[in-house]
XYZ file of C-alpha atoms in Angstrom:
582
model
C 192.790 67.615 155.719
C 194.902 64.421 155.574
C 193.535 63.654 152.133
C 194.349 67.176 150.949
C 197.867 66.875 152.299
C 198.393 63.495 150.607
C 197.051 64.855 147.321
C 199.352 67.837 147.537
C 202.301 65.610 148.365
C 201.544 63.376 145.434
C 201.191 66.364 143.141
C 204.497 67.694 144.305
C 206.203 64.474 143.333
C 204.475 64.452 139.967
C 201.699 62.351 138.573
C 201.884 58.628 139.396
C 202.050 57.292 135.841
C 203.098 53.823 136.952
C 200.060 53.507 139.212
C 197.844 54.856 136.435
C 199.181 52.306 133.951
C 198.678 49.433 136.434
C 195.046 50.505 136.755
C 194.585 50.604 133.009
C 196.290 47.229 132.524
C 194.021 45.656 135.147
C 190.804 46.805 133.441
C 192.106 46.167 129.927
C 193.178 42.631 130.797
C 189.654 41.218 131.023
C 188.775 42.311 127.476
C 192.291 42.305 126.114
C 193.247 38.693 126.774
C 190.599 37.321 124.400
C 191.213 40.046 121.823
C 194.944 39.331 122.002
C 194.331 35.641 121.346
C 192.105 36.577 118.421
C 194.942 38.659 116.989
C 197.624 36.023 117.567
C 195.542 33.303 115.899
C 194.505 35.531 112.988
C 190.854 34.811 113.726
C 189.593 38.328 113.090
C 190.650 41.848 112.244
C 192.164 44.572 114.441
C 188.972 46.543 115.106
C 187.871 44.519 118.138
C 191.306 44.754 119.732
C 191.419 48.521 119.228
C 187.926 49.108 120.577
C 188.499 46.919 123.632
C 191.670 48.906 124.338
C 189.847 52.236 124.108
C 186.761 51.159 126.066
C 188.830 49.856 128.976
C 189.766 53.449 129.769
C 186.300 54.352 131.084
C 186.966 52.496 134.362
C 189.781 54.928 135.104
C 187.263 57.736 135.646
C 185.885 56.500 139.007
C 189.401 55.542 140.105
C 190.563 59.141 139.641
C 187.470 60.598 141.303
C 187.548 58.341 144.366
C 191.183 57.282 144.851
C 190.739 56.171 148.472
C 188.307 53.443 147.315
C 190.527 52.308 144.422
C 191.132 48.719 145.499
C 187.558 48.130 146.684
C 186.003 49.581 143.534
C 188.500 47.776 141.321
C 187.657 44.503 143.072
C 183.901 44.969 142.621
C 184.214 46.021 138.985
C 186.852 43.375 138.419
C 184.590 40.544 139.578
C 181.966 41.543 136.996
C 184.577 41.911 134.261
C 186.174 38.590 135.262
C 182.859 36.708 135.041
C 182.131 38.129 131.602
C 185.665 37.492 130.424
C 185.420 33.852 131.514
C 182.417 33.402 129.214
C 184.154 35.216 126.370
C 187.412 33.317 126.829
C 185.657 29.975 127.138
C 183.741 30.596 123.940
C 186.996 31.396 122.160
C 188.608 28.204 123.474
C 185.789 26.134 122.011
C 185.025 27.885 118.729
C 187.990 30.210 118.075
C 185.385 32.906 117.589
C 184.520 36.167 119.285
C 181.545 36.222 121.651
C 178.573 37.965 120.020
C 174.854 38.582 120.324
C 174.313 35.439 118.276
C 175.670 33.470 121.221
C 173.221 35.228 123.524
C 170.424 34.160 121.197
C 171.582 30.554 121.342
C 171.906 30.699 125.124
C 168.323 31.864 125.553
C 167.024 29.434 122.942
C 168.740 26.402 124.519
C 167.385 24.230 127.315
C 169.225 22.626 130.238
C 169.558 19.297 128.436
C 171.182 20.951 125.420
C 173.517 22.887 127.706
C 174.572 19.644 129.395
C 175.266 17.971 126.056
C 177.218 21.038 125.005
C 179.448 20.918 128.088
C 180.016 17.172 127.749
C 181.008 17.471 124.128
C 183.365 20.435 124.317
C 184.808 20.432 127.822
C 188.547 19.666 128.045
C 190.786 19.392 131.111
C 193.185 22.067 129.894
C 190.380 24.637 130.053
C 190.418 24.369 133.870
C 194.136 25.180 133.864
C 193.608 28.075 131.460
C 190.727 29.525 133.485
C 192.743 29.188 136.695
C 195.745 30.925 135.129
C 193.463 33.657 133.806
C 192.002 34.191 137.288
C 195.343 34.131 139.107
C 196.876 36.677 136.761
C 193.860 38.937 137.253
C 194.374 38.660 141.011
C 198.089 39.442 140.583
C 197.217 42.607 138.658
C 194.766 43.607 141.398
C 197.523 43.297 144.042
C 199.572 45.825 142.079
C 196.875 48.508 142.177
C 197.277 51.638 144.249
C 195.454 54.958 144.506
C 196.403 57.600 141.969
C 195.903 60.991 143.583
C 195.273 64.262 141.814
C 193.903 67.587 142.996
C 190.116 67.293 143.069
C 189.584 69.763 140.242
C 192.104 68.079 137.966
C 190.664 64.659 138.765
C 187.189 65.842 137.790
C 188.494 67.319 134.529
C 190.496 64.161 133.714
C 187.580 61.823 134.469
C 185.213 63.937 132.391
C 187.698 64.067 129.522
C 188.010 60.275 129.524
C 184.250 59.731 129.426
C 183.702 62.364 126.734
C 186.543 61.041 124.557
C 185.543 57.387 124.843
C 181.738 57.646 124.900
C 180.363 61.170 124.472
C 182.214 62.457 121.438
C 181.742 59.357 119.215
C 178.023 59.211 119.978
C 177.460 62.941 119.465
C 179.471 62.871 116.244
C 177.460 59.970 114.857
C 174.162 61.506 115.992
C 174.967 64.776 114.237
C 176.135 62.941 111.121
C 172.978 60.837 110.815
C 170.501 63.225 112.444
C 169.272 60.390 114.637
C 170.052 59.753 118.295
C 169.007 56.121 117.828
C 171.603 55.645 115.095
C 174.199 57.428 117.179
C 173.490 55.143 120.113
C 173.594 52.098 117.839
C 177.025 53.164 116.596
C 178.159 53.513 120.202
C 176.956 49.990 120.924
C 179.060 48.736 118.031
C 182.106 50.536 119.415
C 181.761 49.228 122.963
C 180.728 45.669 122.051
C 184.236 44.124 121.935
C 184.862 45.026 125.595
C 183.482 43.267 128.666
C 180.929 43.586 130.169
C 179.427 45.626 127.346
C 179.506 42.713 124.924
C 177.003 40.974 127.201
C 174.826 44.063 127.646
C 174.875 45.001 123.959
C 174.339 41.401 122.883
C 171.293 41.052 125.108
C 169.843 44.391 124.002
C 170.272 43.523 120.342
C 168.941 40.043 120.972
C 165.714 41.604 122.258
C 165.560 44.024 119.303
C 166.214 41.250 116.805
C 163.646 39.012 118.420
C 161.023 41.773 118.285
C 161.818 42.660 114.673
C 161.879 39.030 113.634
C 158.557 38.370 115.347
C 156.944 41.319 113.572
C 158.131 39.979 110.235
C 157.053 36.433 111.037
C 153.631 37.689 112.124
C 153.319 39.547 108.829
C 154.498 36.491 106.878
C 151.956 34.273 108.638
C 149.159 36.503 107.353
C 150.220 36.188 103.707
C 147.611 34.108 101.846
C 148.772 30.845 100.236
C 149.264 30.445 96.507
C 146.084 29.954 94.508
C 145.266 26.576 92.986
C 148.658 25.061 93.725
C 149.147 21.687 92.042
C 152.164 19.401 92.310
C 153.041 17.006 89.503
C 155.142 15.116 92.094
C 152.392 14.967 94.713
C 152.752 12.086 97.165
C 156.040 10.965 95.585
C 159.275 11.014 97.633
C 161.509 13.922 96.663
C 164.451 15.811 98.123
C 165.220 19.215 96.608
C 168.228 21.336 97.560
C 168.853 25.060 97.113
C 172.419 26.220 97.809
C 172.814 29.998 98.094
C 176.363 31.267 97.711
C 177.766 34.618 98.737
C 179.805 37.259 96.876
C 180.964 34.827 94.177
C 181.661 36.294 90.746
C 181.401 33.587 88.095
C 184.097 35.354 86.069
C 186.612 34.076 88.624
C 185.568 30.418 88.235
C 187.440 28.110 85.861
C 184.073 26.428 85.265
C 183.148 29.609 83.417
C 186.444 29.984 81.554
C 188.706 31.736 84.078
C 192.320 30.735 83.292
C 193.220 29.858 86.884
C 191.934 26.487 88.082
C 189.710 27.842 90.855
C 186.923 25.255 90.495
C 188.692 21.916 89.858
C 185.982 19.806 91.509
C 183.079 21.447 89.707
C 185.093 21.219 86.483
C 185.151 17.429 86.961
C 181.368 17.433 87.395
C 180.710 19.741 84.448
C 179.200 17.030 82.241
C 176.664 16.316 84.989
C 175.739 19.963 85.536
C 173.449 22.361 83.740
C 175.704 25.445 83.856
C 173.871 28.657 82.954
C 176.279 31.396 81.889
C 174.184 34.533 81.447
C 172.539 35.001 84.853
C 172.872 38.170 86.904
C 171.628 39.321 90.295
C 169.348 42.392 90.526
C 171.267 43.937 93.430
C 174.813 43.568 94.793
C 173.834 43.169 98.470
C 172.700 40.009 100.223
C 169.514 41.158 101.957
C 168.265 43.285 99.094
C 169.037 40.569 96.537
C 167.419 37.724 98.482
C 164.265 39.761 99.070
C 163.760 39.270 95.345
C 165.522 35.946 94.755
C 163.469 34.066 97.366
C 160.075 35.697 96.697
C 157.881 37.006 93.887
C 159.420 40.472 94.240
C 161.575 41.860 91.437
C 163.003 45.198 90.356
C 159.636 46.369 89.046
C 157.697 45.144 92.106
C 160.213 45.257 94.981
C 157.657 45.173 97.810
C 156.025 41.885 96.844
C 158.231 40.075 99.363
C 155.969 41.620 102.020
C 152.717 40.307 100.590
C 153.464 37.086 98.697
C 154.770 33.690 99.838
C 158.490 32.967 99.892
C 160.077 29.984 98.196
C 160.166 28.181 101.560
C 156.467 28.867 102.185
C 155.646 27.698 98.676
C 157.386 24.354 99.255
C 155.711 23.912 102.638
C 152.362 24.464 100.964
C 153.344 21.718 98.498
C 153.878 19.317 101.390
C 157.657 19.460 101.832
C 159.425 19.408 105.187
C 161.798 22.361 105.040
C 165.317 22.819 106.437
C 167.469 25.953 106.547
C 171.197 25.522 107.212
C 173.157 28.753 107.325
C 176.757 29.768 107.837
C 175.774 33.426 107.583
C 175.516 35.781 110.522
C 171.800 35.650 111.149
C 171.003 37.128 114.561
C 171.871 40.736 113.778
C 169.751 43.783 113.047
C 171.050 43.901 109.494
C 170.215 40.241 108.896
C 166.745 40.099 110.431
C 165.337 39.406 106.972
C 167.566 36.329 106.673
C 166.308 35.198 110.052
C 162.747 35.665 108.881
C 163.353 33.497 105.831
C 165.093 30.827 107.915
C 162.441 30.807 110.642
C 159.803 29.993 108.038
C 161.486 26.594 107.666
C 160.528 23.654 109.882
C 164.080 23.196 111.133
C 167.015 25.611 111.287
C 170.735 25.210 111.864
C 172.702 28.388 112.656
C 176.472 27.899 112.440
C 177.985 31.395 112.424
C 178.036 33.205 115.771
C 180.800 35.695 115.005
C 180.348 39.354 115.886
C 181.540 40.520 112.470
C 182.198 39.120 109.023
C 185.962 39.598 109.292
C 186.408 36.353 111.184
C 187.521 32.867 110.244
C 184.364 30.922 109.496
C 184.510 28.042 107.045
C 181.617 26.763 104.972
C 182.742 23.188 105.432
C 180.756 23.355 108.670
C 177.518 23.033 106.674
C 178.336 19.538 105.389
C 177.541 17.627 108.589
C 174.086 19.192 109.208
C 173.376 18.879 105.466
C 173.933 15.128 105.604
C 171.819 14.935 108.730
C 168.975 16.665 106.889
C 169.393 14.289 103.939
C 168.969 11.378 106.341
C 165.774 12.790 107.843
C 162.875 10.359 107.547
C 160.517 12.861 105.885
C 159.698 11.566 102.377
C 159.532 15.060 100.855
C 162.187 17.582 101.848
C 163.461 20.996 100.831
C 166.954 21.777 102.140
C 168.257 25.340 101.851
C 171.985 25.805 102.506
C 173.164 29.408 102.826
C 176.938 29.718 102.542
C 179.274 32.508 103.603
C 180.988 31.826 100.292
C 183.628 34.307 99.201
C 182.546 37.228 101.382
C 185.318 39.616 102.307
C 187.663 39.555 104.065
C 188.590 36.748 101.736
C 191.510 35.397 103.756
C 189.030 34.334 106.447
C 186.957 32.240 104.043
C 189.335 29.311 103.577
C 191.726 27.173 105.675
C 195.471 27.273 105.042
C 195.324 24.062 102.983
C 193.525 26.031 100.261
C 196.110 28.826 100.132
C 197.078 27.856 96.579
C 197.328 31.084 94.606
C 200.275 33.187 95.777
C 201.941 34.607 92.667
C 201.093 36.410 89.444
C 200.424 33.396 87.271
C 197.064 33.986 85.594
C 196.651 37.464 87.111
C 195.796 40.376 84.773
C 198.765 42.624 84.170
C 196.870 45.674 85.412
C 196.612 44.346 88.967
C 199.184 46.184 91.075
C 201.587 44.492 93.472
C 199.779 45.937 96.503
C 196.491 44.518 95.162
C 197.910 41.072 94.458
C 197.464 39.517 97.956
C 193.759 40.455 97.962
C 193.315 39.272 94.384
C 194.926 35.927 95.239
C 192.993 35.475 98.485
C 189.725 35.892 96.569
C 190.738 33.143 94.149
C 191.635 30.931 97.124
C 188.189 31.631 98.585
C 186.620 30.610 95.261
C 188.740 27.446 95.367
C 187.419 26.531 98.810
C 183.886 27.413 97.759
C 184.350 24.915 94.915
C 185.263 22.242 97.459
C 182.183 22.959 99.578
C 179.658 23.164 96.734
C 181.029 20.069 95.016
C 181.000 18.205 98.346
C 177.329 19.059 98.790
C 176.583 17.770 95.294
C 178.543 14.559 95.863
C 176.961 13.891 99.252
C 173.546 14.610 97.782
C 174.227 12.149 94.964
C 175.328 9.458 97.433
C 171.954 9.678 99.180
C 170.326 8.369 95.961
C 167.677 11.109 95.972
C 164.776 11.791 93.711
C 165.305 15.457 93.027
C 167.695 18.214 92.012
C 170.199 20.622 93.583
C 170.429 24.212 92.386
C 173.330 26.509 93.273
C 173.555 30.241 92.710
C 175.267 33.148 94.435
C 173.336 36.032 95.951
C 175.553 38.532 94.104
C 179.034 38.898 92.673
C 182.102 40.819 93.786
C 184.562 43.068 91.970
C 188.072 42.245 93.140
C 190.139 44.398 90.791
C 188.390 42.753 87.813
C 186.816 45.674 85.966
C 188.737 47.985 83.607
C 191.262 50.071 85.485
C 191.539 47.429 88.229
C 190.670 49.934 90.936
C 187.389 48.539 92.289
C 187.179 46.285 95.342
C 183.854 45.001 96.652
C 180.415 46.269 95.662
C 178.916 49.702 95.153
C 175.439 49.996 93.667
C 176.044 53.675 92.947
C 179.029 52.755 90.759
C 178.077 49.370 89.290
C 180.520 47.124 87.461
C 179.774 43.811 85.767
C 181.581 41.554 88.291
C 179.266 42.780 91.056
C 176.299 41.206 89.251
C 177.574 38.198 87.285
C 176.787 35.101 89.345
C 177.178 31.327 88.985
C 173.923 29.479 88.374
C 173.921 25.689 87.935
C 171.826 22.633 88.643
C 172.389 18.902 89.154
C 169.635 16.304 88.926
C 169.651 12.723 90.136
C 169.144 9.795 87.729
C 165.725 9.133 89.291
C 164.642 12.701 88.618
C 165.920 12.651 85.041
C 163.867 9.544 84.336
C 160.620 11.413 84.941
C 161.584 14.988 84.028
C 162.915 16.716 80.954
C 166.433 17.823 81.895
C 167.624 18.951 78.454
C 168.657 22.560 78.910
C 171.356 22.887 76.236
C 169.427 25.607 74.420
C 168.610 27.430 77.655
C 172.107 27.819 79.133
C 172.853 31.162 77.486
C 169.494 32.817 78.113
C 169.737 36.297 79.693
C 168.209 35.953 83.130
C 167.861 37.767 86.430
C 167.845 35.724 89.643
C 165.002 37.988 90.810
C 162.746 35.544 88.958
C 164.219 32.422 90.565
C 160.963 31.415 92.266
C 159.331 30.887 88.848
C 162.231 28.743 87.635
C 162.285 26.764 90.883
C 158.544 26.087 90.743
C 158.865 25.000 87.121
C 161.738 22.630 87.934
C 159.877 21.224 90.950
C 156.748 20.472 88.931
C 154.563 23.029 90.684
C 151.825 25.085 89.085
C 149.622 27.838 90.544
C 147.876 30.969 89.393
C 150.778 33.264 90.294
C 153.342 31.264 88.287
C 154.665 33.110 85.227
C 156.473 30.611 83.018
C 157.749 33.432 80.815
C 159.999 34.188 83.817
C 161.193 30.575 84.097
C 164.697 30.088 82.747
C 163.918 26.496 81.701
C 160.453 26.976 80.244
C 159.515 26.857 76.564
C 157.457 29.959 77.344
C 160.530 31.946 78.477
C 160.687 35.544 77.259
C 163.966 37.494 77.330
C 163.720 40.736 79.299
C 166.100 43.618 79.913
C 168.262 42.676 82.896
C 167.503 45.563 85.213
C 169.749 46.380 88.163
C 169.809 49.132 90.757
C 167.913 50.372 93.768
C 164.177 50.217 92.944
C 163.435 52.516 95.886
C 165.688 55.300 94.593
C 163.517 58.176 93.424
C 165.976 59.761 91.067
C 165.572 59.121 87.358
C 167.373 56.137 85.855
C 167.894 54.497 89.243
C 167.282 51.225 87.417
C 169.553 50.565 84.465
C 169.961 47.765 81.962
C 172.872 45.528 82.931
C 174.107 45.563 79.339
C 174.955 49.250 79.764
C 177.658 48.536 82.344
C 179.419 45.738 80.480
C 183.049 46.694 79.802
C 183.495 48.719 76.643
C 186.989 49.905 77.545
C 189.957 48.430 75.718
C 191.743 46.146 78.207
C 195.292 46.646 79.345
C 197.911 44.571 77.517
C 198.114 41.116 79.051
C 194.703 41.335 80.722
C 192.405 38.350 80.634
C 189.164 39.310 78.895
C 186.116 37.657 80.436
C 182.628 37.542 78.981
């Protein structure tokens, strides 16, 4: 009766909005503080902040249903949220990144010794002060909490409305849209992930899924028979070979390939030392789908061969090379399980990118230190694969402020609108930083006095208002444009390698070529031979045969899913003042 009287009294005075807002602020604080720091430092986009804000509302439901237990429930929930937020905040302090399932993977793959080294290396005294301040402010917010009373019926309706709006409706909508509850639930996980404690729960769940999927793929890969009659012209001789895989880099935006802006000054200086191929395209404009062909014997005509034939890494292991995979790509995600499978085939792996999404500051310069460490490894025969994040959107996150060079219209096609200019410029700045990273890898490789070669190509291109009409941004296989497929492809060989190998490719540089046949070119360059090798698909072979450069989705059943790349080359008269690129 007392409770009913208090509820009635409260209702008579009106709803306690101040108390309600204190409750929301308390629950939002644990997710919001890290997301706020991410926003203030420009580390990532707004999505995480928005989702953390929305998801914090779900804790209001039990507070409205059981107002007499408000402070006790808030304390119990708050302790869990506080513990998770400490991990999230600490990770941000160290890496300026958002906590993700990749971090969970690392946590479970690390031992106590590694954890101790980690703490010793990154711990700083100011973190204690920051954690203490974080805890004290959380306690202050808890002291401000008070019950928010409503009539029982209204409280039930309000609590239900909150849960439906935040969780039920988005999941039902996505389930109906896709026709799959699993996909609807996966979308919900993505929505709730930025908020504590869900980031931990979702990260662990996806870690288990990724681990299972990766293991299935690795088990399948382990059953693939080796190449037949493999012979190595370099057998028993020391050699270090390097494959650098770029990301989203359109060669038409590189001064090395004739772009009027100086976006590749360091590679330009090395041009006389490089074999720069200028007619290479990718078969598909997406990383996973492209690399399924680039790194295996699969191609547009036989797209499933990646499931039944050795990868480039497996081929080199069979030839007696110790293999390394250094990646700045997000690897431990459901989407990137294939990348994980490729990397796990190597003897040693270095995973550098633990961000939850691609729209986060992550610089490829991080690969240089582990690359040099791999170069110094005592193994006499090594393959080092470096997978860059390259010029992946959002482009402003791909380079530090010192590479923010292009800010005006100088060298920009006249058809690019003013509202498109910042994005256009940020892509060129990303290409500029990519030039620094790739050239640094070449220079460091050269300093190691290796016997071998380094080959760099991008997985696919990117259209950043480049094609006629200047309306396209990104990649869309259903509406292909040339910049999505035109990729840089170049190689550098050491003096030792040139002494024993023919490195005269002047007549080969303009050959039409698809990177889907890279494994044949790589084997040819490395001096390997085996029954499956087709030298007519080797870009540097005297037996090379030009083929139509086919692009498209080979799994699409509709007619003409695969088209000749030459059919999408620009035939439209350019706007006055536009730079015409070939």
